[in-house]
Tab-separated table of C-alpha atoms in Angstrom:
chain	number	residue	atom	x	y	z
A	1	UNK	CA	-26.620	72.525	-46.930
A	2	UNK	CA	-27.471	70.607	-50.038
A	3	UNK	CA	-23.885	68.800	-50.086
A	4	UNK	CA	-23.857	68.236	-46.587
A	5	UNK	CA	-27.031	66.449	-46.675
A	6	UNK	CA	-25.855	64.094	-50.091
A	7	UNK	CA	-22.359	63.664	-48.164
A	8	UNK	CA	-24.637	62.282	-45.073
A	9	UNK	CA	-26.430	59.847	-47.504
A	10	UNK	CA	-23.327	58.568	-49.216
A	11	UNK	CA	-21.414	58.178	-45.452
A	12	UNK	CA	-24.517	56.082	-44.138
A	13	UNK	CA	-25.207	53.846	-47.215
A	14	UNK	CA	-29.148	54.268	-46.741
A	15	UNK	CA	-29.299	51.244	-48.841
A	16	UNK	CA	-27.212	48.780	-46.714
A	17	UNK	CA	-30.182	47.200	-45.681
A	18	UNK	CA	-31.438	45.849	-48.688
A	19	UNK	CA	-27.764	44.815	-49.902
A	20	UNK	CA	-27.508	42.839	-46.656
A	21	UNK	CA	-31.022	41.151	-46.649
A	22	UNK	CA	-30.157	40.070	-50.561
A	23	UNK	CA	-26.865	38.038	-48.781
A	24	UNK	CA	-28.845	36.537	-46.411
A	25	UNK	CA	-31.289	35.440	-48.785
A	26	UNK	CA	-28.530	34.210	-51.320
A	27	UNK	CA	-25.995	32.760	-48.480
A	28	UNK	CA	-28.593	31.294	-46.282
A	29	UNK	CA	-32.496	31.615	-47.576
A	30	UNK	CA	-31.884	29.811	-51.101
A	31	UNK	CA	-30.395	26.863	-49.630
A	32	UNK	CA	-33.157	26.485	-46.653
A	33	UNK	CA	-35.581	26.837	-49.379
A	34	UNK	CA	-34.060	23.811	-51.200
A	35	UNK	CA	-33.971	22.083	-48.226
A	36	UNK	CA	-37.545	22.433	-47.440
A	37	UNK	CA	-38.283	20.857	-51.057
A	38	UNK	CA	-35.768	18.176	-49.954
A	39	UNK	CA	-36.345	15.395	-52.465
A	40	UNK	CA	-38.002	15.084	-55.917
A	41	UNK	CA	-40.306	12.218	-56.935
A	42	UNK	CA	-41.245	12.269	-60.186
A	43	UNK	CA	-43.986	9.781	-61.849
A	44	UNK	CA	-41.954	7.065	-63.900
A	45	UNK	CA	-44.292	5.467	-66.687
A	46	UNK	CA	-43.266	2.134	-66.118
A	47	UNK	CA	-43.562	2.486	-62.443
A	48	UNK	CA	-40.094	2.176	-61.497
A	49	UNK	CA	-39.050	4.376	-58.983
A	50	UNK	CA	-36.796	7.434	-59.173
A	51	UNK	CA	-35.744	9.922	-56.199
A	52	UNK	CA	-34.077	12.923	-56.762
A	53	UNK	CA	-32.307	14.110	-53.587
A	54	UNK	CA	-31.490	17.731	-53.505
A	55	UNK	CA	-27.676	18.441	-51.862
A	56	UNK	CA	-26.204	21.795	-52.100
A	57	UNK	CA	-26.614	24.883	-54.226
A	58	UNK	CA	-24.267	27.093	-55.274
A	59	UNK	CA	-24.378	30.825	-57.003
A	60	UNK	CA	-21.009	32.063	-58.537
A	61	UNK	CA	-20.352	35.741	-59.258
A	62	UNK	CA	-22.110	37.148	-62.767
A	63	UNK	CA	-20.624	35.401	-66.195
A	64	UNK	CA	-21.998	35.653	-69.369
A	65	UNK	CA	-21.975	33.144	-72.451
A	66	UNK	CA	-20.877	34.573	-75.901
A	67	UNK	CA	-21.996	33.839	-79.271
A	68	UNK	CA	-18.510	32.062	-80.061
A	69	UNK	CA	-19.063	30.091	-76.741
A	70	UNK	CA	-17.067	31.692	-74.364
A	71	UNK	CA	-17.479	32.207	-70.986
A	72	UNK	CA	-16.471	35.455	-69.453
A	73	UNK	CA	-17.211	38.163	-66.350
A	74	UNK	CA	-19.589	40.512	-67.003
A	75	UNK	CA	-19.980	44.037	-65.251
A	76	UNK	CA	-22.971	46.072	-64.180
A	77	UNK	CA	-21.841	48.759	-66.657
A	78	UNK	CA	-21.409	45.928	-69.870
A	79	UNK	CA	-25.004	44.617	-68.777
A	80	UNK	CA	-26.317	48.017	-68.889
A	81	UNK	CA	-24.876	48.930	-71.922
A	82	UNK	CA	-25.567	45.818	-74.181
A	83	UNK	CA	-29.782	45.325	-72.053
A	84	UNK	CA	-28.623	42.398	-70.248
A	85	UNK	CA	-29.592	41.240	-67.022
A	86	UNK	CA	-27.473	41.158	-64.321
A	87	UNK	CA	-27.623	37.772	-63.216
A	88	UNK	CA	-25.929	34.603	-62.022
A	89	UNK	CA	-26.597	31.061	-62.671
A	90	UNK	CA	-27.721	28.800	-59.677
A	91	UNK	CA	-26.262	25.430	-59.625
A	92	UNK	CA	-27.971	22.572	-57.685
A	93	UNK	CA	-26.060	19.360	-56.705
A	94	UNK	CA	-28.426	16.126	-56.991
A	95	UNK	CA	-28.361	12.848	-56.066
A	96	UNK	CA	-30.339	10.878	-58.231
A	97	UNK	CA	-31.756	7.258	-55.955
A	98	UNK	CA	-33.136	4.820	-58.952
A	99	UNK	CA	-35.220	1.774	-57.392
A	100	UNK	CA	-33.271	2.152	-54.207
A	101	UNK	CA	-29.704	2.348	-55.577
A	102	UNK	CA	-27.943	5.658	-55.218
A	103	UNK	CA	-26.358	7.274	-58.370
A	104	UNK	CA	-23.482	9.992	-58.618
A	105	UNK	CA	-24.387	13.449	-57.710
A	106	UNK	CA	-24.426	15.670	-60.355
A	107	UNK	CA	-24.684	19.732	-60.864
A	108	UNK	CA	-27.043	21.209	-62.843
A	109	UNK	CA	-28.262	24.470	-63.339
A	110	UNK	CA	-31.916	25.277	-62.572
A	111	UNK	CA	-32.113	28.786	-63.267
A	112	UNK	CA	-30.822	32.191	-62.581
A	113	UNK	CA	-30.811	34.917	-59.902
A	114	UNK	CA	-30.820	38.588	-60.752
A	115	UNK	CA	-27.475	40.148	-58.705
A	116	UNK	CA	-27.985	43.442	-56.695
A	117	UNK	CA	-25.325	45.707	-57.744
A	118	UNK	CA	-23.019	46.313	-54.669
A	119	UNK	CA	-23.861	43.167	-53.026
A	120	UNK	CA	-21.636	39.906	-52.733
A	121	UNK	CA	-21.935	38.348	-55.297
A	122	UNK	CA	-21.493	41.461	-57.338
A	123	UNK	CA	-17.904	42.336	-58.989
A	124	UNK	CA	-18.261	45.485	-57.877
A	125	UNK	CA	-18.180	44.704	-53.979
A	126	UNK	CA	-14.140	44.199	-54.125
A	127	UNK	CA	-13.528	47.372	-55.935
A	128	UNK	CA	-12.139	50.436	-54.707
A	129	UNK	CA	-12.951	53.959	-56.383
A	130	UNK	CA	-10.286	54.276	-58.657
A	131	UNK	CA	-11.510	50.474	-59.622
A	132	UNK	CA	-15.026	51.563	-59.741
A	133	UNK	CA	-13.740	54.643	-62.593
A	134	UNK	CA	-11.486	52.148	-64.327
A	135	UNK	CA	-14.899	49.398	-65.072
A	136	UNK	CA	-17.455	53.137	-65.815
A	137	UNK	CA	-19.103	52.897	-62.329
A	138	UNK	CA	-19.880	55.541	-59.869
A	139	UNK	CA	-17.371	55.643	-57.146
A	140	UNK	CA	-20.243	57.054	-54.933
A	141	UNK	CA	-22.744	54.597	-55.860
A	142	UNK	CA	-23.559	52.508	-52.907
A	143	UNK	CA	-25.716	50.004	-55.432
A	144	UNK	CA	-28.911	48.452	-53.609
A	145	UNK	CA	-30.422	47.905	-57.328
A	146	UNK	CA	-30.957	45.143	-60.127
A	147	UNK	CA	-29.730	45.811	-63.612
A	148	UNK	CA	-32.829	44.306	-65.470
A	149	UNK	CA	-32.575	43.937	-69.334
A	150	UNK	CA	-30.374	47.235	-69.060
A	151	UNK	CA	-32.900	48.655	-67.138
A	152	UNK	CA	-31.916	49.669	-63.245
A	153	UNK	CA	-34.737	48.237	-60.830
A	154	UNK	CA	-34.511	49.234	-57.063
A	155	UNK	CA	-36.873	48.169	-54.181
A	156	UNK	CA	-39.619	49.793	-53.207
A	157	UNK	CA	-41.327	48.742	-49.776
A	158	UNK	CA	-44.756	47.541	-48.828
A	159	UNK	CA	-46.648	47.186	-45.574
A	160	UNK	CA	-47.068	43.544	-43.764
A	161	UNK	CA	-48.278	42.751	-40.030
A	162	UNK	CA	-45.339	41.632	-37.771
A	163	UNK	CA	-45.280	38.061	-37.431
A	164	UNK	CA	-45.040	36.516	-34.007
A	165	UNK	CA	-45.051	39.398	-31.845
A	166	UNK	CA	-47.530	40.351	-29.327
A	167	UNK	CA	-49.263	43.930	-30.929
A	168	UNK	CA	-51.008	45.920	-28.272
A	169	UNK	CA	-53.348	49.191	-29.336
A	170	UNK	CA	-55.923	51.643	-27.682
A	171	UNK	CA	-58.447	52.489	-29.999
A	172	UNK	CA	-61.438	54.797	-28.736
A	173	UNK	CA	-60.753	53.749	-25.015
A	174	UNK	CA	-60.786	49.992	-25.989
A	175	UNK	CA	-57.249	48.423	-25.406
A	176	UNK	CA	-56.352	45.256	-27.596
A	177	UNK	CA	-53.186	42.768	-28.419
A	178	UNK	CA	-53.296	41.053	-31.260
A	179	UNK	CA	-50.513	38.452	-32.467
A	180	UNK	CA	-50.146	36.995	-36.680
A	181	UNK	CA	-48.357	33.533	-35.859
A	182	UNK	CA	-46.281	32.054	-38.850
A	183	UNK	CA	-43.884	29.402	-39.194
A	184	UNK	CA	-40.365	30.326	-40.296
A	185	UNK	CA	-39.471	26.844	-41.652
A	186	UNK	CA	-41.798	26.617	-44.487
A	187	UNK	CA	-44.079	29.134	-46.651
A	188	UNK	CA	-47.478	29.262	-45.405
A	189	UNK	CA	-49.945	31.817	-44.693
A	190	UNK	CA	-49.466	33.649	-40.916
A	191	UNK	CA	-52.631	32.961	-38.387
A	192	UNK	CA	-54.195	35.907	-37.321
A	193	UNK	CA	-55.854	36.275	-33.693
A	194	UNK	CA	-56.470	39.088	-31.206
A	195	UNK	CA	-57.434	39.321	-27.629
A	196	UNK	CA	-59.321	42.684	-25.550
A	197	UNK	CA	-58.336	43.230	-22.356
A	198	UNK	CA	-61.729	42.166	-20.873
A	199	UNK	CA	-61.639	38.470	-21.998
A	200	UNK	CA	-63.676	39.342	-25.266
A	201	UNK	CA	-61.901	38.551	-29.153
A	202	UNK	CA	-60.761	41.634	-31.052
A	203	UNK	CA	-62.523	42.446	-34.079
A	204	UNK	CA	-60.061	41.022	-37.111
A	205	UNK	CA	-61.100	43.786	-39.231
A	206	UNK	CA	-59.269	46.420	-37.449
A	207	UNK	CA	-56.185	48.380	-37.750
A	208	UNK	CA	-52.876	47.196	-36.652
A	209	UNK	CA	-49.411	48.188	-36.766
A	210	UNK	CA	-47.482	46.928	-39.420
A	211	UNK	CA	-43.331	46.328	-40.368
A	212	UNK	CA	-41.979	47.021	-43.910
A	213	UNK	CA	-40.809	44.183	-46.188
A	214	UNK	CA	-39.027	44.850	-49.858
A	215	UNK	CA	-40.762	44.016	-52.951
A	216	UNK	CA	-39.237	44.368	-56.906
């Protein structure tokens, strides 16, 4: 019974979910993110004026520098090993717009992004099993996790309202549907409001369903 039931988790990949929201977020939420910045103005002393026009960004696979200035791959099982993070560098291509006149774009690199092990941008995601034994991973391990200073992190989930969907509850004979608008463009706080079925406003205090989000 025992087997059966770890051959059922390893068949359905219980963790697919998380490996596919961290895609969207790195193939599609990073860049909309950017995009919602837009443009950078920074304060010049001697008033002149300077634009910095955000264009693309761009996350490559895991690398790590070496003391003799190399550049190579690096593996969950090296970054494990040695207490590195598991990360990748992301790249942002800017256009620099001094007193009106546009300069050449340029890449540079504003930070890094810890990789989820089996998603991908992880080595990992183009290796079979007997590729998985050959670089010390788990051919069953279905990832879903950071590798954090050597340390594995997974996800653990939290409760949040549903945004922008109509909520309806019966509490003690009173029947209510309550909505928590929010914009997906930009970051901002959702708007709460409810409705009773007679006309009156629902209390904002009371309980309402919820959806599950991820949080490290």
């Amino acid at each position: 019974m025992q087997k059966e039931f770890l051959d059922q988790l390893i068949d359905r990949n219980i963790v697919k979910h998380q490996i596919d929201s961290y895609n969207r977020f790195v193939e599609e939420r990073v860049q909309a993110i950017l995009n919602e910045v837009g443009e950078i103005k920074p304060e010049l002393p001697d008033g002149e004026e300077l634009v910095i026009k955000i264009v693309d960004v761009d996350i490559k696979r895991p690398k790590i520098n070496e003391a003799d200035g190399s550049v190579r791959e690096i593996t969950p099982k090296e970054a494990r090993m040695r207490d590195l993070t598991y990360s990748s560098e992301i790249k942002v291509t800017m256009t620099p717009i001094f007193e009106g006149v546009q300069q050449e774009s340029e890449e540079v690199t504003i930070g890094e992004i810890p990789v989820m092990v089996g998603s991908d941008l992880c080595w990992s995601s183009d290796w079979d099993e007997e590729e998985k034994r050959e670089h010390g991973e788990d051919p069953k391990d279905s990832g879903g996790y950071f590798v954090i200073n050597g340390s594995e992190k997974t996800l653990i989930c939290m409760e949040e309202m549903v945004n922008n969907k109509p909520i309806y509850q019966e509490d003690d004979g009173e029947q209510t549907c309550r909505i928590r608008s929010a914009v997906s463009t930009r970051s901002a706080p959702g708007m709460y409001s409810g409705m009773c079925c007679d006309g009156t406003r629902a209390s904002s205090t009371s309980r309402s369903p919820t959806s599950r989000r991820l949080r490290l």
